[in-house]
């Protein structure tokens, strides 16, 4: 698969270059030159395939000529010791649970695959790389777990002190080995800025092969298409068309669903579900893209004012607004509506949703009402509710169980390097105290 920049189709890159560069030099986004179709024979009996078999087929179709099927089998075997089960909560409504990975959020699907693919390329070259990543919460945990003890890769994660939940902080700060956490006395934006500056610094670049693990990396986006195929496989026997509602922030998840659709997955429609950070739903109704600064909500992993994958999402439809709106509808909800949905679903079905999942649930219900269509509805659950335990317990008025995997973290002491948000301090740390 050859990639090119969204800003300049003549700027091309191989898969390996696209993964290690993360962004093209002109600051566009990497897009596949051409989207190959999944084999029709494969779709005919996809219901008999496991998650891993589906992932191998999709990845082989996409990476033909760059990574062989048997290498991909190996990569996927390493990346995925968890699945994406479908759970029914009403006769026509299903949850696609994406929180069974090590950090208990859907970002594990991208981070684990990216780590395994990078490691595949590094083993062939004996280079070493350093991943720098800024996190406002969930990305850091998934990246830390994804790259933990991967040979040839060290990871430095910057997070804003006091602005991530206790569980999220423990996920970053208790692994050790090749994972270093830096607790920045500042905001997420400060962390992001320090990482961006590091990538531009000649001295650091001379010292390290720096790489990024942010959500616009194509190696995080592509594997997220696997579970759209897997959801289809699990629901195929119902014989109805499928509508996916995707709770969205940077729109990597929805872009991956659209990639699956463009590869030939039968999808009736998508709902782009957001909180009040609603630039994309507003674009879908008006045709105007007018991003606003982000605002804080209870579904905070989706508090993105200007989604980084928006350009990609449009490009999948040839930048034709009309075509985008034929396939995607938008919906956005307030915190009150989100909490109300969490309570209603819990009271009627006993199913506990995190706030992001509740936004997706609401988007699906809204589309069902407005379209009047008959379909199998799937809303994506992007995080385990226990990751947001205080909010969930307060909303439902009862205590919920914490999975052992999260509970045990709370008893491990955190290890983090404290730092002021100045580039000089950051650079000094990387070149001296944290130098490998
Ligand atoms: C990152 C995240 C999202 C948003 O996903 P995008 O791909 O950025 O749209 C939604 N829910 C949770 C729990 C997340 O961590």
Short mmCIF file of C-alpha atoms and ligand atoms in Angstrom, two decimals:
data_model
loop_
_atom_site.label_atom_id
_atom_site.label_comp_id
_atom_site.label_asym_id
_atom_site.label_seq_id
_atom_site.Cartn_x
_atom_site.Cartn_y
_atom_site.Cartn_z
CA UNK A 1 0.00 0.00 0.00
CA UNK A 2 1.38 3.37 -1.04
CA UNK A 3 0.38 6.49 0.88
CA UNK A 4 0.35 10.12 -0.11
CA UNK A 5 -0.15 13.41 1.70
CA UNK A 6 -3.63 14.93 1.81
CA UNK A 7 -1.95 18.21 0.85
CA UNK A 8 0.06 16.92 -2.07
CA UNK A 9 -0.69 13.70 -3.93
CA UNK A 10 2.84 13.71 -5.37
CA UNK A 11 4.34 13.33 -1.89
CA UNK A 12 4.33 9.55 -1.54
CA UNK A 13 5.45 7.17 1.19
CA UNK A 14 5.74 3.43 1.76
CA UNK A 15 3.93 1.86 4.69
CA UNK A 16 7.16 1.81 6.70
CA UNK A 17 7.85 5.50 6.00
CA UNK A 18 4.26 6.49 6.78
CA UNK A 19 4.38 4.67 10.11
CA UNK A 20 7.72 6.01 11.30
CA UNK A 21 7.15 9.56 10.02
CA UNK A 22 3.60 9.66 11.38
CA UNK A 23 2.98 12.87 9.38
CA UNK A 24 4.14 13.78 5.87
CA UNK A 25 6.74 16.58 5.80
CA UNK A 26 4.13 19.05 4.50
CA UNK A 27 2.01 18.50 7.65
CA UNK A 28 -0.84 16.87 5.76
CA UNK A 29 -2.09 13.40 6.67
CA UNK A 30 -1.13 10.14 5.03
CA UNK A 31 -3.91 8.62 2.91
CA UNK A 32 -3.86 5.35 0.99
CA UNK A 33 -3.32 6.01 -2.74
CA UNK A 34 -5.90 3.42 -3.52
CA UNK A 35 -8.27 1.41 -1.33
CA UNK A 36 -8.24 -2.30 -2.15
CA UNK A 37 -11.45 -4.33 -1.89
CA UNK A 38 -11.84 -7.22 0.53
CA UNK A 39 -12.47 -10.50 -1.29
CA UNK A 40 -16.16 -11.27 -1.81
CA UNK A 41 -15.57 -14.92 -1.01
CA UNK A 42 -14.29 -13.84 2.36
CA UNK A 43 -17.47 -11.90 3.14
CA UNK A 44 -19.62 -14.90 2.18
CA UNK A 45 -18.56 -16.93 5.21
CA UNK A 46 -17.07 -14.22 7.43
CA UNK A 47 -19.44 -15.31 10.23
CA UNK A 48 -17.31 -18.44 10.66
CA UNK A 49 -14.07 -16.53 11.18
CA UNK A 50 -12.47 -15.50 14.46
CA UNK A 51 -11.49 -11.91 15.21
CA UNK A 52 -7.85 -12.70 14.45
CA UNK A 53 -8.67 -14.41 11.16
CA UNK A 54 -10.69 -11.37 10.12
CA UNK A 55 -7.86 -9.03 11.15
CA UNK A 56 -5.34 -11.06 9.12
CA UNK A 57 -7.52 -10.98 6.00
CA UNK A 58 -8.17 -7.22 6.22
CA UNK A 59 -4.51 -6.43 6.95
CA UNK A 60 -3.25 -8.71 4.16
CA UNK A 61 -5.58 -7.00 1.70
CA UNK A 62 -4.29 -3.58 2.75
CA UNK A 63 -0.58 -4.37 3.12
CA UNK A 64 -0.10 -6.53 0.06
CA UNK A 65 3.46 -6.24 -1.22
CA UNK A 66 4.78 -4.78 2.06
CA UNK A 67 4.13 -7.35 4.78
CA UNK A 68 3.32 -10.97 3.97
CA UNK A 69 0.29 -12.87 5.21
CA UNK A 70 2.40 -15.07 7.46
CA UNK A 71 4.18 -12.04 8.96
CA UNK A 72 0.79 -10.44 9.56
CA UNK A 73 -0.45 -13.61 11.24
CA UNK A 74 2.49 -13.30 13.58
CA UNK A 75 1.91 -9.57 14.21
CA UNK A 76 -1.79 -10.07 14.90
CA UNK A 77 -1.16 -13.08 17.13
CA UNK A 78 1.13 -10.85 19.23
CA UNK A 79 -1.10 -7.78 19.19
CA UNK A 80 -4.44 -9.28 20.11
CA UNK A 81 -5.08 -11.41 23.15
CA UNK A 82 -8.49 -9.74 23.43
CA UNK A 83 -11.55 -9.44 21.21
CA UNK A 84 -14.43 -7.16 20.33
CA UNK A 85 -17.63 -8.91 21.43
CA UNK A 86 -21.13 -7.81 20.49
CA UNK A 87 -23.64 -7.61 23.36
CA UNK A 88 -27.37 -7.19 22.75
CA UNK A 89 -29.19 -4.73 25.00
CA UNK A 90 -32.51 -4.58 23.09
CA UNK A 91 -33.94 -6.59 20.16
CA UNK A 92 -32.43 -4.25 17.55
CA UNK A 93 -29.67 -2.58 19.58
CA UNK A 94 -26.21 -3.99 20.08
CA UNK A 95 -23.08 -2.71 21.83
CA UNK A 96 -19.71 -3.41 20.27
CA UNK A 97 -17.49 -3.67 23.35
CA UNK A 98 -14.03 -2.36 22.55
CA UNK A 99 -12.70 -2.25 26.11
CA UNK A 100 -11.34 -5.75 26.66
CA UNK A 101 -7.71 -4.84 25.97
CA UNK A 102 -4.96 -4.06 28.50
CA UNK A 103 -5.87 -0.40 29.10
CA UNK A 104 -9.62 -1.14 28.86
CA UNK A 105 -10.29 1.40 26.11
CA UNK A 106 -10.62 0.99 22.35
CA UNK A 107 -7.28 2.69 21.73
CA UNK A 108 -5.67 -0.65 22.60
CA UNK A 109 -6.68 -1.94 19.15
CA UNK A 110 -4.60 0.75 17.47
CA UNK A 111 -1.70 0.92 19.91
CA UNK A 112 -1.08 -2.83 20.11
CA UNK A 113 -1.07 -3.24 16.35
CA UNK A 114 1.13 -0.21 15.82
CA UNK A 115 3.68 -1.52 18.34
CA UNK A 116 3.74 -4.95 16.69
CA UNK A 117 4.15 -3.50 13.17
CA UNK A 118 6.91 -1.09 14.26
CA UNK A 119 8.70 -3.92 15.98
CA UNK A 120 8.37 -6.00 12.78
CA UNK A 121 10.18 -3.30 10.78
CA UNK A 122 12.77 -2.62 13.50
CA UNK A 123 13.81 -6.25 13.73
CA UNK A 124 14.78 -6.02 10.07
CA UNK A 125 16.94 -2.95 10.56
CA UNK A 126 18.38 -3.03 14.09
CA UNK A 127 17.51 0.62 14.64
CA UNK A 128 16.24 1.80 18.00
CA UNK A 129 13.49 4.34 18.33
CA UNK A 130 12.05 6.58 20.99
CA UNK A 131 8.32 7.24 21.02
CA UNK A 132 7.22 10.59 22.43
CA UNK A 133 3.57 11.03 23.26
CA UNK A 134 1.46 13.59 25.08
CA UNK A 135 -1.75 12.37 26.64
CA UNK A 136 -4.87 13.85 28.17
CA UNK A 137 -5.82 10.42 29.52
CA UNK A 138 -6.61 7.34 27.46
CA UNK A 139 -3.97 7.51 24.72
CA UNK A 140 -1.10 7.31 27.19
CA UNK A 141 -2.39 4.14 28.83
CA UNK A 142 -2.94 2.36 25.53
CA UNK A 143 0.45 3.42 24.16
CA UNK A 144 2.24 2.47 27.40
CA UNK A 145 0.63 -0.97 27.41
CA UNK A 146 1.05 -1.39 23.66
CA UNK A 147 4.79 -0.71 23.62
CA UNK A 148 5.63 -2.17 27.03
CA UNK A 149 8.76 -4.35 26.70
CA UNK A 150 8.74 -4.17 22.91
CA UNK A 151 12.41 -4.63 21.90
CA UNK A 152 14.12 -1.66 20.26
CA UNK A 153 11.50 0.86 21.43
CA UNK A 154 11.46 3.17 24.43
CA UNK A 155 8.45 5.31 25.29
CA UNK A 156 8.27 8.69 27.00
CA UNK A 157 4.78 9.85 27.97
CA UNK A 158 3.97 13.39 29.06
CA UNK A 159 0.79 14.00 31.03
CA UNK A 160 -0.63 17.05 32.79
CA UNK A 161 -0.32 16.79 36.57
CA UNK A 162 -3.67 16.45 38.37
CA UNK A 163 -5.66 16.41 35.13
CA UNK A 164 -5.97 12.69 34.48
CA UNK A 165 -7.96 10.25 36.62
CA UNK A 166 -6.21 8.15 39.27
CA UNK A 167 -6.64 4.96 37.23
CA UNK A 168 -5.39 6.64 34.07
CA UNK A 169 -2.35 7.96 35.91
CA UNK A 170 -1.56 4.53 37.34
CA UNK A 171 -1.76 3.03 33.87
CA UNK A 172 1.06 5.33 32.77
CA UNK A 173 3.25 5.33 35.82
CA UNK A 174 3.38 1.75 37.09
CA UNK A 175 4.87 -0.19 34.17
CA UNK A 176 8.53 0.88 34.23
CA UNK A 177 11.05 -0.93 31.99
CA UNK A 178 11.01 0.89 28.65
CA UNK A 179 8.11 3.20 29.63
CA UNK A 180 8.87 6.54 31.32
CA UNK A 181 6.15 8.88 32.53
CA UNK A 182 6.75 12.62 32.85
CA UNK A 183 4.31 14.50 35.06
CA UNK A 184 4.13 18.01 33.67
CA UNK A 185 3.13 20.89 35.90
CA UNK A 186 0.85 22.31 33.21
CA UNK A 187 -1.98 21.47 30.80
CA UNK A 188 -2.39 18.89 28.05
CA UNK A 189 -1.67 21.63 25.52
CA UNK A 190 1.68 22.29 27.25
CA UNK A 191 2.52 18.58 26.94
CA UNK A 192 1.54 18.53 23.28
CA UNK A 193 3.64 21.62 22.59
CA UNK A 194 6.74 20.11 24.23
CA UNK A 195 6.42 16.98 22.12
CA UNK A 196 6.01 19.00 18.92
CA UNK A 197 9.08 21.08 19.78
CA UNK A 198 11.13 17.97 20.46
CA UNK A 199 10.38 16.63 16.99
CA UNK A 200 11.74 19.85 15.49
CA UNK A 201 14.89 20.04 17.63
CA UNK A 202 18.02 19.16 15.61
CA UNK A 203 20.05 18.01 18.61
CA UNK A 204 17.37 15.63 19.83
CA UNK A 205 16.85 14.32 16.33
CA UNK A 206 20.53 13.66 16.01
CA UNK A 207 20.52 11.77 19.27
CA UNK A 208 17.37 9.72 18.81
CA UNK A 209 15.18 8.23 16.11
CA UNK A 210 12.07 9.96 17.38
CA UNK A 211 8.65 8.61 16.46
CA UNK A 212 5.13 9.58 17.36
CA UNK A 213 2.25 7.36 18.45
CA UNK A 214 -0.55 9.84 18.09
CA UNK A 215 -3.92 8.97 16.67
CA UNK A 216 -3.26 10.32 13.20
CA UNK A 217 -0.62 7.64 12.63
CA UNK A 218 -1.92 5.35 9.91
CA UNK A 219 -0.80 2.30 11.91
CA UNK A 220 -3.26 3.20 14.63
CA UNK A 221 -6.10 3.97 12.25
CA UNK A 222 -5.99 0.88 10.03
CA UNK A 223 -6.42 -1.78 12.75
CA UNK A 224 -9.53 0.00 13.99
CA UNK A 225 -11.22 -1.16 10.79
CA UNK A 226 -10.87 -4.80 11.95
CA UNK A 227 -13.65 -4.58 14.52
CA UNK A 228 -16.17 -3.11 12.08
CA UNK A 229 -15.70 -6.28 10.00
CA UNK A 230 -15.89 -8.39 13.16
CA UNK A 231 -19.15 -6.71 14.25
CA UNK A 232 -20.62 -7.43 10.82
CA UNK A 233 -19.54 -11.08 11.13
CA UNK A 234 -21.19 -11.42 14.53
CA UNK A 235 -24.48 -9.89 13.36
CA UNK A 236 -24.67 -11.26 9.83
CA UNK A 237 -27.09 -14.04 10.75
CA UNK A 238 -29.75 -11.42 11.58
CA UNK A 239 -29.85 -10.63 7.87
CA UNK A 240 -30.46 -6.89 8.27
CA UNK A 241 -28.44 -3.92 7.20
CA UNK A 242 -26.22 -2.40 9.88
CA UNK A 243 -25.95 1.15 11.20
CA UNK A 244 -22.92 2.03 13.35
CA UNK A 245 -22.96 4.89 15.86
CA UNK A 246 -19.40 5.98 16.70
CA UNK A 247 -18.61 8.20 19.73
CA UNK A 248 -16.10 10.62 18.26
CA UNK A 249 -13.39 13.09 19.24
CA UNK A 250 -10.55 13.13 16.72
CA UNK A 251 -12.60 10.93 14.36
CA UNK A 252 -9.99 8.19 13.94
CA UNK A 253 -12.54 5.57 14.93
CA UNK A 254 -15.15 6.74 12.45
CA UNK A 255 -12.53 7.15 9.69
CA UNK A 256 -11.56 3.50 10.24
CA UNK A 257 -15.23 2.50 9.87
CA UNK A 258 -15.40 4.41 6.61
CA UNK A 259 -12.19 2.70 5.45
CA UNK A 260 -13.88 -0.67 6.12
CA UNK A 261 -16.91 0.49 4.13
CA UNK A 262 -14.71 1.63 1.23
CA UNK A 263 -13.03 -1.79 1.28
CA UNK A 264 -16.42 -3.33 0.65
CA UNK A 265 -17.94 -3.94 4.09
CA UNK A 266 -21.72 -3.62 3.79
CA UNK A 267 -22.63 -0.69 6.06
CA UNK A 268 -26.01 1.01 5.70
CA UNK A 269 -25.09 4.19 7.55
CA UNK A 270 -22.84 5.76 10.19
CA UNK A 271 -23.76 8.16 12.95
CA UNK A 272 -21.03 10.60 14.04
CA UNK A 273 -21.96 11.02 17.71
CA UNK A 274 -20.32 13.74 19.78
CA UNK A 275 -20.72 15.79 22.94
CA UNK A 276 -20.95 19.58 22.63
CA UNK A 277 -17.64 19.58 20.76
CA UNK A 278 -19.73 19.27 17.65
CA UNK A 279 -17.76 20.67 14.70
CA UNK A 280 -18.44 17.59 12.56
CA UNK A 281 -22.19 17.22 13.28
CA UNK A 282 -22.55 20.94 12.47
CA UNK A 283 -20.61 20.46 9.24
CA UNK A 284 -22.86 17.55 8.29
CA UNK A 285 -25.98 19.71 8.53
CA UNK A 286 -24.60 22.98 7.15
CA UNK A 287 -21.78 21.99 4.80
CA UNK A 288 -19.59 24.50 6.64
CA UNK A 289 -16.63 23.39 8.70
CA UNK A 290 -16.28 25.86 11.53
CA UNK A 291 -14.26 24.36 14.42
CA UNK A 292 -14.50 26.03 17.84
CA UNK A 293 -12.08 25.81 20.79
CA UNK A 294 -12.71 22.66 22.82
CA UNK A 295 -15.02 22.70 25.82
CA UNK A 296 -14.96 20.42 28.84
CA UNK A 297 -17.59 17.70 29.12
CA UNK A 298 -18.07 14.47 31.07
CA UNK A 299 -17.12 12.44 27.97
CA UNK A 300 -13.71 14.06 28.12
CA UNK A 301 -11.87 11.76 25.71
CA UNK A 302 -14.02 13.40 23.04
CA UNK A 303 -13.36 17.02 24.06
CA UNK A 304 -11.76 17.93 20.76
CA UNK A 305 -12.52 21.28 19.15
CA UNK A 306 -10.78 20.70 15.85
CA UNK A 307 -10.69 16.96 15.03
CA UNK A 308 -7.38 15.86 13.52
CA UNK A 309 -8.93 13.24 11.22
CA UNK A 310 -11.59 15.49 9.72
CA UNK A 311 -9.58 16.03 6.53
CA UNK A 312 -9.20 12.28 6.13
CA UNK A 313 -12.88 11.62 6.71
CA UNK A 314 -13.84 14.04 3.93
CA UNK A 315 -11.15 12.69 1.61
CA UNK A 316 -12.62 9.19 1.83
CA UNK A 317 -15.62 10.70 0.04
CA UNK A 318 -13.60 12.72 -2.47
CA UNK A 319 -14.20 15.90 -0.41
CA UNK A 320 -17.82 15.87 -1.58
CA UNK A 321 -20.08 17.05 1.27
CA UNK A 322 -23.18 15.60 -0.38
CA UNK A 323 -21.59 12.14 -0.58
CA UNK A 324 -20.43 12.39 3.05
CA UNK A 325 -23.97 13.16 4.22
CA UNK A 326 -25.45 10.24 2.28
CA UNK A 327 -23.40 7.89 4.45
CA UNK A 328 -22.92 9.77 7.72
CA UNK A 329 -25.37 11.65 9.95
CA UNK A 330 -24.28 13.73 12.90
CA UNK A 331 -25.68 13.95 16.41
CA UNK A 332 -24.49 15.74 19.53
CA UNK A 333 -25.62 15.70 23.15
CA UNK A 334 -25.27 17.61 26.41
CA UNK A 335 -23.87 16.15 29.62
CA UNK A 336 -27.40 16.03 31.10
CA UNK A 337 -28.67 13.99 28.15
CA UNK A 338 -25.66 11.69 28.43
CA UNK A 339 -26.19 11.05 32.15
CA UNK A 340 -29.93 10.56 31.58
CA UNK A 341 -29.13 7.87 28.97
CA UNK A 342 -26.69 6.15 31.34
CA UNK A 343 -29.47 5.97 33.96
CA UNK A 344 -32.21 4.86 31.55
CA UNK A 345 -30.20 2.06 30.00
CA UNK A 346 -29.05 0.88 33.41
CA UNK A 347 -32.59 0.90 34.81
CA UNK A 348 -34.11 -0.93 31.84
CA UNK A 349 -31.33 -3.43 31.04
CA UNK A 350 -28.79 -3.38 33.90
CA UNK A 351 -26.11 -2.46 31.36
CA UNK A 352 -23.55 0.06 32.63
CA UNK A 353 -22.15 2.48 30.03
CA UNK A 354 -19.27 4.94 30.27
CA UNK A 355 -20.24 8.49 29.19
CA UNK A 356 -18.64 8.10 25.72
CA UNK A 357 -20.62 4.94 25.10
CA UNK A 358 -23.80 6.72 26.22
CA UNK A 359 -23.23 9.42 23.59
CA UNK A 360 -23.03 6.70 20.93
CA UNK A 361 -26.20 5.09 22.29
CA UNK A 362 -28.04 8.40 22.05
CA UNK A 363 -26.81 8.97 18.49
CA UNK A 364 -28.17 5.60 17.43
CA UNK A 365 -31.59 6.23 19.02
CA UNK A 366 -31.83 9.65 17.39
CA UNK A 367 -31.03 8.24 13.96
CA UNK A 368 -33.53 5.41 14.44
CA UNK A 369 -36.28 7.89 15.21
CA UNK A 370 -35.44 10.35 12.45
CA UNK A 371 -34.84 7.84 9.65
CA UNK A 372 -37.77 5.57 10.51
CA UNK A 373 -35.67 2.80 8.93
CA UNK A 374 -35.48 -0.84 9.97
CA UNK A 375 -31.92 -1.95 10.73
CA UNK A 376 -29.61 -3.61 13.20
CA UNK A 377 -28.08 -0.83 15.28
CA UNK A 378 -24.57 -1.05 16.71
CA UNK A 379 -23.13 1.56 19.05
CA UNK A 380 -19.45 1.40 19.91
CA UNK A 381 -18.40 1.22 23.53
CA UNK A 382 -14.99 2.85 23.66
CA UNK A 383 -14.11 2.46 27.35
CA UNK A 384 -14.94 0.29 30.34
CA UNK A 385 -17.22 2.24 32.71
CA UNK A 386 -14.87 1.64 35.65
CA UNK A 387 -12.31 3.93 33.98
CA UNK A 388 -14.72 6.76 34.87
CA UNK A 389 -15.84 5.26 38.15
CA UNK A 390 -16.58 8.46 40.09
CA UNK A 391 -18.82 9.87 37.39
CA UNK A 392 -20.55 6.56 36.67
CA UNK A 393 -21.28 5.83 40.34
CA UNK A 394 -22.51 9.34 40.95
CA UNK A 395 -24.76 9.19 37.87
CA UNK A 396 -26.26 5.77 38.63
CA UNK A 397 -26.39 6.30 42.38
CA UNK A 398 -24.81 2.94 43.04
CA UNK A 399 -21.36 1.43 43.20
CA UNK A 400 -20.02 -0.57 40.28
CA UNK A 401 -17.44 -3.30 40.13
CA UNK A 402 -13.85 -2.51 39.21
CA UNK A 403 -12.25 -5.23 37.07
CA UNK A 404 -9.25 -6.89 38.77
CA UNK A 405 -6.94 -5.50 36.08
CA UNK A 406 -7.73 -1.92 37.11
CA UNK A 407 -8.19 -2.56 40.82
CA UNK A 408 -4.71 -4.08 41.21
CA UNK A 409 -3.13 -0.96 39.68
CA UNK A 410 -4.45 1.19 42.49
CA UNK A 411 -2.14 -0.59 44.94
CA UNK A 412 1.04 -0.10 42.92
CA UNK A 413 3.09 3.00 43.59
CA UNK A 414 3.38 5.50 40.77
CA UNK A 415 6.78 6.41 39.37
CA UNK A 416 6.93 9.66 37.39
CA UNK A 417 9.51 12.33 36.68
CA UNK A 418 8.16 15.77 37.62
CA UNK A 419 8.84 18.59 35.24
CA UNK A 420 7.95 22.24 34.62
CA UNK A 421 6.50 22.88 31.16
CA UNK A 422 9.63 24.37 29.62
CA UNK A 423 11.35 22.92 26.60
CA UNK A 424 14.78 23.42 28.12
CA UNK A 425 13.92 21.12 31.02
CA UNK A 426 12.38 18.55 28.70
CA UNK A 427 15.37 18.49 26.39
CA UNK A 428 17.75 18.27 29.30
CA UNK A 429 15.85 15.30 30.69
CA UNK A 430 15.91 13.50 27.35
CA UNK A 431 19.60 14.14 26.74
CA UNK A 432 20.84 13.51 30.25
CA UNK A 433 18.74 11.88 32.97
CA UNK A 434 16.62 9.75 30.66
CA UNK A 435 19.25 9.14 28.01
CA UNK A 436 19.51 5.53 26.92
C1 LIG B 1 -10.15 8.50 22.16
C2 LIG B 1 -11.52 8.16 22.64
C3 LIG B 1 -12.68 8.47 21.88
C4 LIG B 1 -12.60 9.25 20.58
O1 LIG B 1 -12.08 8.49 19.52
P1 LIG B 1 -11.59 9.22 18.18
O2 LIG B 1 -11.02 8.13 17.35
O3 LIG B 1 -10.59 10.24 18.59
O4 LIG B 1 -12.80 9.84 17.57
C5 LIG B 1 -13.90 8.06 22.36
N1 LIG B 1 -14.02 7.41 23.55
C6 LIG B 1 -12.95 7.11 24.31
C7 LIG B 1 -13.16 6.42 25.59
C8 LIG B 1 -11.65 7.46 23.88
O5 LIG B 1 -10.60 7.17 24.65
#
